[in-house]
Backbone as a chain_set.jsonl record, in Angstrom:
{"seq": "MIKDIYNMESETSIIHVRNRLQSTLCTDVASLLIGFVDERKGKLVNNFETERTRAPVTVDNSYITWRDSEKRDGKTWP", "coords": {"N": [[-53.157, -61.787, 47.018], [-54.202, -61.626, 49.622], [-54.505, -64.247, 50.03], [-51.962, -65.246, 49.863], [-50.919, -64.284, 52.326], [-52.388, -65.403, 54.087], [-51.479, -68.088, 53.941], [-49.06, -67.95, 54.67], [-46.086, -69.491, 56.329], [-43.552, -69.227, 57.402], [-41.441, -66.787, 59.341], [-39.682, -65.444, 57.449], [-41.646, -65.568, 55.146], [-43.552, -64.223, 56.003], [-42.469, -61.429, 56.437], [-41.592, -60.822, 53.717], [-44.218, -60.769, 52.535], [-45.45, -58.725, 54.062], [-43.869, -56.745, 53.272], [-44.473, -56.537, 50.486], [-47.196, -55.823, 50.574], [-46.874, -53.374, 51.872], [-45.768, -51.961, 49.907], [-47.921, -51.52, 48.094], [-50.178, -50.912, 49.267], [-51.426, -48.648, 51.956], [-49.362, -48.343, 54.822], [-50.647, -48.767, 57.319], [-53.014, -50.277, 56.447], [-51.816, -52.589, 55.602], [-50.826, -53.49, 58.071], [-52.986, -54.079, 59.305], [-54.127, -56.11, 57.935], [-52.257, -58.249, 58.255], [-52.496, -58.506, 61.092], [-54.929, -59.345, 61.271], [-54.734, -61.957, 60.072], [-52.948, -62.975, 61.51], [-54.427, -63.488, 63.971], [-56.311, -65.306, 63.054], [-54.894, -67.429, 62.483], [-53.459, -67.795, 64.7], [-50.911, -67.126, 65.174], [-47.677, -65.468, 66.259], [-47.602, -62.64, 64.925], [-48.668, -60.23, 64.836], [-47.182, -58.122, 66.061], [-45.729, -56.532, 64.219], [-44.932, -53.282, 63.456], [-46.546, -50.193, 62.436], [-45.247, -48.072, 59.874], [-45.765, -45.379, 59.874], [-47.251, -44.685, 62.295], [-46.067, -46.18, 64.22], [-47.676, -48.291, 65.728], [-48.376, -51.047, 67.073], [-50.685, -53.467, 66.136], [-53.719, -55.022, 67.109], [-55.897, -57.789, 66.808], [-58.905, -58.805, 68.237], [-61.437, -60.676, 68.628], [-62.979, -59.823, 66.409], [-62.471, -57.048, 66.693], [-60.401, -54.233, 66.252], [-57.718, -53.006, 67.807], [-55.846, -50.196, 68.283], [-52.683, -49.68, 69.513], [-50.457, -47.44, 71.068], [-47.815, -45.162, 72.056], [-49.244, -42.703, 72.508], [-51.549, -43.629, 73.269], [-53.834, -42.878, 71.787], [-56.427, -42.349, 73.011], [-57.358, -44.754, 73.468], [-58.919, -45.978, 71.55], [-60.875, -48.41, 69.895], [-61.609, -50.084, 67.127], [-64.565, -51.259, 65.511]], "CA": [[-52.333, -61.534, 47.796], [-54.628, -61.909, 50.775], [-54.298, -65.794, 50.049], [-50.696, -65.417, 50.082], [-50.749, -63.808, 53.657], [-53.021, -66.606, 54.993], [-50.949, -69.463, 53.748], [-47.614, -67.94, 55.121], [-45.741, -70.276, 57.214], [-42.493, -68.736, 58.182], [-41.335, -65.534, 59.515], [-39.326, -64.739, 56.515], [-42.332, -65.204, 54.196], [-44.246, -63.248, 56.713], [-41.866, -60.271, 56.122], [-41.749, -60.613, 52.457], [-45.541, -60.372, 52.189], [-45.687, -57.59, 54.489], [-43.13, -55.77, 52.537], [-45.222, -56.454, 49.202], [-48.405, -55.054, 51.048], [-46.752, -51.972, 52.007], [-45.456, -51.223, 48.613], [-49.072, -51.271, 47.319], [-51.22, -50.288, 50.175], [-50.889, -47.815, 52.932], [-48.693, -48.99, 55.847], [-51.727, -49.076, 58.278], [-53.768, -51.339, 56.029], [-50.799, -53.71, 55.405], [-50.55, -53.804, 59.23], [-54.128, -54.472, 59.866], [-54.437, -57.381, 57.271], [-51.34, -59.007, 58.939], [-52.865, -58.543, 62.408], [-56.074, -60.122, 61.123], [-54.335, -63.173, 59.747], [-52.21, -63.515, 62.887], [-55.429, -63.737, 64.778], [-56.933, -66.505, 62.499], [-53.888, -68.474, 62.345], [-52.819, -68.117, 65.93], [-49.422, -66.907, 65.135], [-47.395, -64.168, 66.848], [-47.162, -61.929, 63.994], [-49.172, -58.815, 64.957], [-46.361, -57.156, 66.636], [-45.117, -55.524, 63.414], [-45.428, -51.964, 63.803], [-46.682, -49.307, 61.199], [-44.197, -47.067, 59.653], [-46.324, -43.989, 60.249], [-47.732, -44.728, 63.725], [-45.439, -47.162, 65.032], [-48.443, -48.622, 66.496], [-48.643, -52.452, 67.038], [-52.21, -53.775, 65.691], [-54.074, -56.43, 67.854], [-57.315, -57.975, 66.512], [-59.497, -59.532, 69.362], [-62.954, -60.999, 68.654], [-63.434, -58.836, 65.478], [-62.204, -55.655, 67.068], [-59.052, -53.894, 66.106], [-57.316, -52.029, 68.496], [-54.408, -49.589, 67.972], [-51.821, -49.207, 70.832], [-49.309, -46.669, 70.742], [-47.465, -44.288, 73.137], [-50.129, -41.611, 72.711], [-52.801, -44.296, 73.653], [-55.072, -42.423, 70.857], [-57.784, -42.317, 73.436], [-57.679, -46.123, 73.71], [-59.988, -46.319, 70.506], [-61.161, -49.601, 69.395], [-62.373, -50.001, 65.876], [-65.33, -52.574, 65.134]], "C": [[-52.762, -61.922, 49.144], [-54.46, -63.477, 51.068], [-52.758, -66.136, 50.375], [-50.183, -65.198, 51.65], [-51.385, -65.022, 54.493], [-52.25, -67.758, 54.932], [-49.346, -69.227, 54.299], [-47.257, -68.8, 56.239], [-44.296, -69.901, 58.019], [-42.227, -67.384, 58.429], [-40.629, -64.837, 58.29], [-40.336, -64.562, 55.263], [-43.346, -64.065, 54.581], [-43.91, -61.67, 56.318], [-41.878, -59.786, 54.773], [-43.165, -60.217, 51.851], [-45.919, -59.081, 52.652], [-45.221, -56.444, 53.606], [-43.943, -55.326, 51.172], [-46.6, -55.639, 49.41], [-48.062, -53.683, 51.032], [-46.245, -51.206, 50.725], [-46.735, -50.894, 47.689], [-50.133, -50.594, 47.975], [-50.676, -49.376, 51.21], [-50.385, -48.702, 54.0], [-49.904, -49.544, 56.865], [-52.675, -50.234, 57.874], [-52.991, -52.728, 55.95], [-50.892, -54.362, 56.9], [-51.944, -54.686, 59.879], [-54.492, -55.812, 59.135], [-53.387, -58.603, 57.994], [-51.772, -59.332, 60.29], [-54.124, -59.488, 62.282], [-55.81, -61.623, 60.868], [-53.471, -63.874, 60.883], [-53.351, -64.121, 63.815], [-56.176, -65.08, 64.341], [-56.157, -67.627, 62.526], [-53.408, -68.795, 63.543], [-51.36, -67.994, 65.999], [-49.049, -65.507, 65.739], [-46.834, -63.218, 65.672], [-47.707, -60.504, 64.121], [-48.325, -57.754, 65.615], [-45.406, -56.135, 65.674], [-45.784, -54.26, 63.549], [-45.487, -51.311, 62.367], [-45.438, -48.298, 61.184], [-44.63, -45.623, 60.335], [-46.686, -43.846, 61.716], [-46.668, -45.429, 64.698], [-46.229, -47.816, 66.136], [-48.644, -50.117, 66.3], [-50.362, -52.709, 66.809], [-52.499, -55.12, 66.499], [-55.492, -56.571, 67.323], [-57.705, -59.083, 67.676], [-60.885, -59.482, 68.984], [-63.509, -59.948, 67.658], [-63.242, -57.343, 65.74], [-60.841, -55.434, 66.78], [-58.679, -52.876, 67.106], [-55.837, -51.625, 68.348], [-53.784, -49.374, 69.3], [-50.509, -48.464, 70.36], [-48.894, -45.76, 72.27], [-48.421, -43.1, 73.449], [-51.461, -42.222, 73.273], [-54.09, -44.072, 72.578], [-56.467, -42.707, 71.564], [-58.301, -43.753, 73.704], [-58.854, -46.579, 72.815], [-59.835, -47.726, 70.201], [-62.043, -49.668, 68.231], [-63.143, -51.173, 65.551], [-64.97, -53.028, 63.506]], "O": [[-51.952, -62.486, 49.879], [-54.3, -63.895, 52.214], [-52.406, -67.12, 51.026], [-49.23, -65.816, 52.124], [-50.824, -65.487, 55.485], [-52.321, -68.508, 55.905], [-48.537, -70.153, 54.346], [-48.082, -68.893, 57.148], [-44.067, -70.313, 59.157], [-42.831, -66.632, 57.663], [-40.95, -63.668, 58.075], [-40.112, -63.687, 54.426], [-43.841, -63.233, 53.821], [-44.759, -60.845, 55.979], [-42.109, -58.604, 54.522], [-43.278, -59.488, 50.866], [-46.581, -58.32, 51.946], [-45.891, -55.469, 53.264], [-44.077, -54.161, 50.796], [-47.045, -54.903, 48.529], [-48.695, -52.851, 50.383], [-46.334, -49.985, 50.594], [-46.651, -50.15, 46.711], [-50.899, -49.818, 47.401], [-49.453, -49.332, 51.34], [-50.927, -49.8, 54.13], [-49.986, -50.747, 57.112], [-53.097, -51.041, 58.703], [-53.526, -53.805, 56.212], [-51.016, -55.582, 57.013], [-51.931, -55.631, 60.669], [-55.173, -56.616, 59.771], [-53.803, -59.741, 58.212], [-51.445, -60.44, 60.714], [-54.319, -60.343, 63.146], [-56.548, -62.471, 61.369], [-53.368, -65.087, 61.069], [-53.158, -65.204, 64.367], [-56.599, -65.858, 65.196], [-56.664, -68.747, 62.587], [-52.921, -69.916, 63.697], [-50.669, -68.66, 66.77], [-49.838, -64.563, 65.763], [-45.616, -63.094, 65.55], [-47.146, -59.62, 63.473], [-48.734, -56.597, 65.706], [-44.629, -55.269, 66.075], [-46.996, -54.144, 63.728], [-44.808, -51.646, 61.396], [-44.822, -47.852, 62.152], [-43.962, -44.953, 61.123], [-46.363, -42.804, 62.287], [-46.567, -45.116, 65.884], [-45.758, -47.959, 67.264], [-49.143, -50.418, 65.215], [-51.163, -52.011, 67.43], [-51.73, -56.08, 66.551], [-56.249, -55.601, 67.362], [-56.979, -60.032, 67.976], [-61.509, -58.421, 68.991], [-64.439, -59.23, 68.025], [-63.816, -56.5, 65.05], [-60.046, -56.345, 67.012], [-59.391, -51.877, 67.203], [-54.872, -52.386, 68.298], [-54.471, -48.857, 70.181], [-49.727, -48.834, 69.484], [-49.564, -45.752, 73.302], [-48.385, -42.563, 74.556], [-52.363, -41.493, 73.686], [-55.071, -44.811, 72.497], [-57.443, -43.165, 70.971], [-59.449, -43.966, 74.092], [-59.667, -47.415, 73.211], [-58.714, -48.233, 70.243], [-63.214, -49.31, 68.36], [-62.488, -52.181, 65.286], [-65.477, -54.04, 63.021]]}, "num_chains": 1, "name": "protein.A"}
């Protein structure tokens, strides 16, 4: 499935893969994977929000930053 995400080309296939991920993994993990692929491919895909936190995921130089209205103390995860 990771290969499917990495090879995705269109918005429709991105949404399809995200839905497949969310049905098998927790929503946060699905969003992290999509955010990672977005950074690797340079696509604007990482604005998908998690269902639980409504927090977009940003991947920048191998760090994952969660952004939401509560700010989560600005935590960045290596």
